[in-house]
Coordinates of C-alpha atoms in Angstrom, one line a residue:
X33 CA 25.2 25.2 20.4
X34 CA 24.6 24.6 17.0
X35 CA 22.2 21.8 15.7
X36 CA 23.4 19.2 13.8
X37 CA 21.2 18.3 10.7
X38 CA 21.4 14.7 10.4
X39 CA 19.9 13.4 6.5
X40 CA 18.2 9.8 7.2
X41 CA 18.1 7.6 4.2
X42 CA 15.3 5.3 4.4
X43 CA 15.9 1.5 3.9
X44 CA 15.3 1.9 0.3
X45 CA 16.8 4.9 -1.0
X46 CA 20.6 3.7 0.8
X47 CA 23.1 2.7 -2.0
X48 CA 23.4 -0.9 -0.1
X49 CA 19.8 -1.1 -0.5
X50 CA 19.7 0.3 -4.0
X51 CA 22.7 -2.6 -4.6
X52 CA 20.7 -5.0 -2.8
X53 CA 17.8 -4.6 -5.8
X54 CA 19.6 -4.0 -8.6
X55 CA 21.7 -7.4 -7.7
X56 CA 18.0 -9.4 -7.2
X57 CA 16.8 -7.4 -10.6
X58 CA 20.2 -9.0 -12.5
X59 CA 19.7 -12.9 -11.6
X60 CA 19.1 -14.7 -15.1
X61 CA 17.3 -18.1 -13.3
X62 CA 16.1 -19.5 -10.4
X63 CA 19.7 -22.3 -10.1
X64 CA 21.4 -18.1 -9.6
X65 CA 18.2 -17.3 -7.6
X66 CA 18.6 -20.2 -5.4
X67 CA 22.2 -19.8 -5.2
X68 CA 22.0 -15.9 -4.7
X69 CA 20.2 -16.7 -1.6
X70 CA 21.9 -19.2 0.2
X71 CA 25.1 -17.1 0.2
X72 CA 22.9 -14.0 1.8
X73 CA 20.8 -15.6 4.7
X74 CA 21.0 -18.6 6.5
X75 CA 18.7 -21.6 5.8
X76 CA 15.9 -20.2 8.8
X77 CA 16.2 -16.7 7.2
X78 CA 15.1 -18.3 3.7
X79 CA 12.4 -20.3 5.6
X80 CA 11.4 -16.9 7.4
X81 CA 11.2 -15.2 3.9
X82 CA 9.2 -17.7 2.6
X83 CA 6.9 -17.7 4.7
X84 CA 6.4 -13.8 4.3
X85 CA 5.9 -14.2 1.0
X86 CA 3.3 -16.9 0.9
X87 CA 1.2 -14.6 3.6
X88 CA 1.6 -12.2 0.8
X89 CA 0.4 -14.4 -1.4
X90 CA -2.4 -15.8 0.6
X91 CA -3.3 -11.3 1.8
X92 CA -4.0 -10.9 -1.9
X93 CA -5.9 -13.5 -1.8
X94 CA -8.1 -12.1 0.8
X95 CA -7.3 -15.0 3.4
X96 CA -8.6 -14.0 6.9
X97 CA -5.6 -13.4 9.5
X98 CA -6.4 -16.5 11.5
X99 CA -5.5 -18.7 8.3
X100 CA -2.5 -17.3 8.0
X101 CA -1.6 -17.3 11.1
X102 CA -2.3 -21.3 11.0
X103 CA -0.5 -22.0 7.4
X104 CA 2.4 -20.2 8.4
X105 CA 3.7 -19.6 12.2
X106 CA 3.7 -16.0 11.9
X107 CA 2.4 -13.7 14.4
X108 CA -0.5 -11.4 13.7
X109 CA 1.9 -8.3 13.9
X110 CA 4.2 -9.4 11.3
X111 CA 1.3 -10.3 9.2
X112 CA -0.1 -6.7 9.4
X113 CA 2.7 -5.5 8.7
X114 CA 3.5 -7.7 5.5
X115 CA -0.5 -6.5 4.7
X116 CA 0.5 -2.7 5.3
X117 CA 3.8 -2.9 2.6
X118 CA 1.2 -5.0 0.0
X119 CA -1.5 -2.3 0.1
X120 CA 1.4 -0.1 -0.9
X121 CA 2.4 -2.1 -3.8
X122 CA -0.8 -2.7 -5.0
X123 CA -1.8 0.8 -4.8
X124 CA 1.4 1.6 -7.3
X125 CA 0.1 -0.5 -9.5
X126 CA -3.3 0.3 -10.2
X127 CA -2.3 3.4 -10.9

């Protein structure tokens, strides 16, 4: 039996992904920002975002885990992870 060879496209390279970007990249102001995003997630997904992106904020800020953890309801996992994909983007930068 022959092996199939299966090409996995990771969340970034897909062309729905590459859409996704290139249609956040395109928004002229925050009235199509704001609008952009209410037709793509629901108002807890927003609210879920956001607070993703303030533990961001606050991991660049060198803010200990338990802080975030108290200013935004996430869990510790999600907070590593959000620390792990920051690293990253920091890293790209200082280069």
């Amino acid at each position: 039996m022959r092996e199939k060879i299966v090409k996995v496209e990771n969340e970034w390279t897909s062309r729905k992904s590459r859409q996704l970007i290139q249609a956040i990249l395109e928004l002229d102001n925050r009235a199509e920002a704001e609008k952009f995003l209410r037709d793509l997630m629901t108002e807890s997904e927003i609210t879920e975002f956001a607070k993703r992106l303030e533990a961001a904020r606050l991991l660049l800020k060198d803010a200990q885990y338990v802080s975030i953890i108290e200013l935004t309801g996430l869990s510790s996992t999600t907070i590593a992870r959000i620390s792990k994909a920051s690293a990253g983007i920091a890293a790209s930068h200082s280069c």
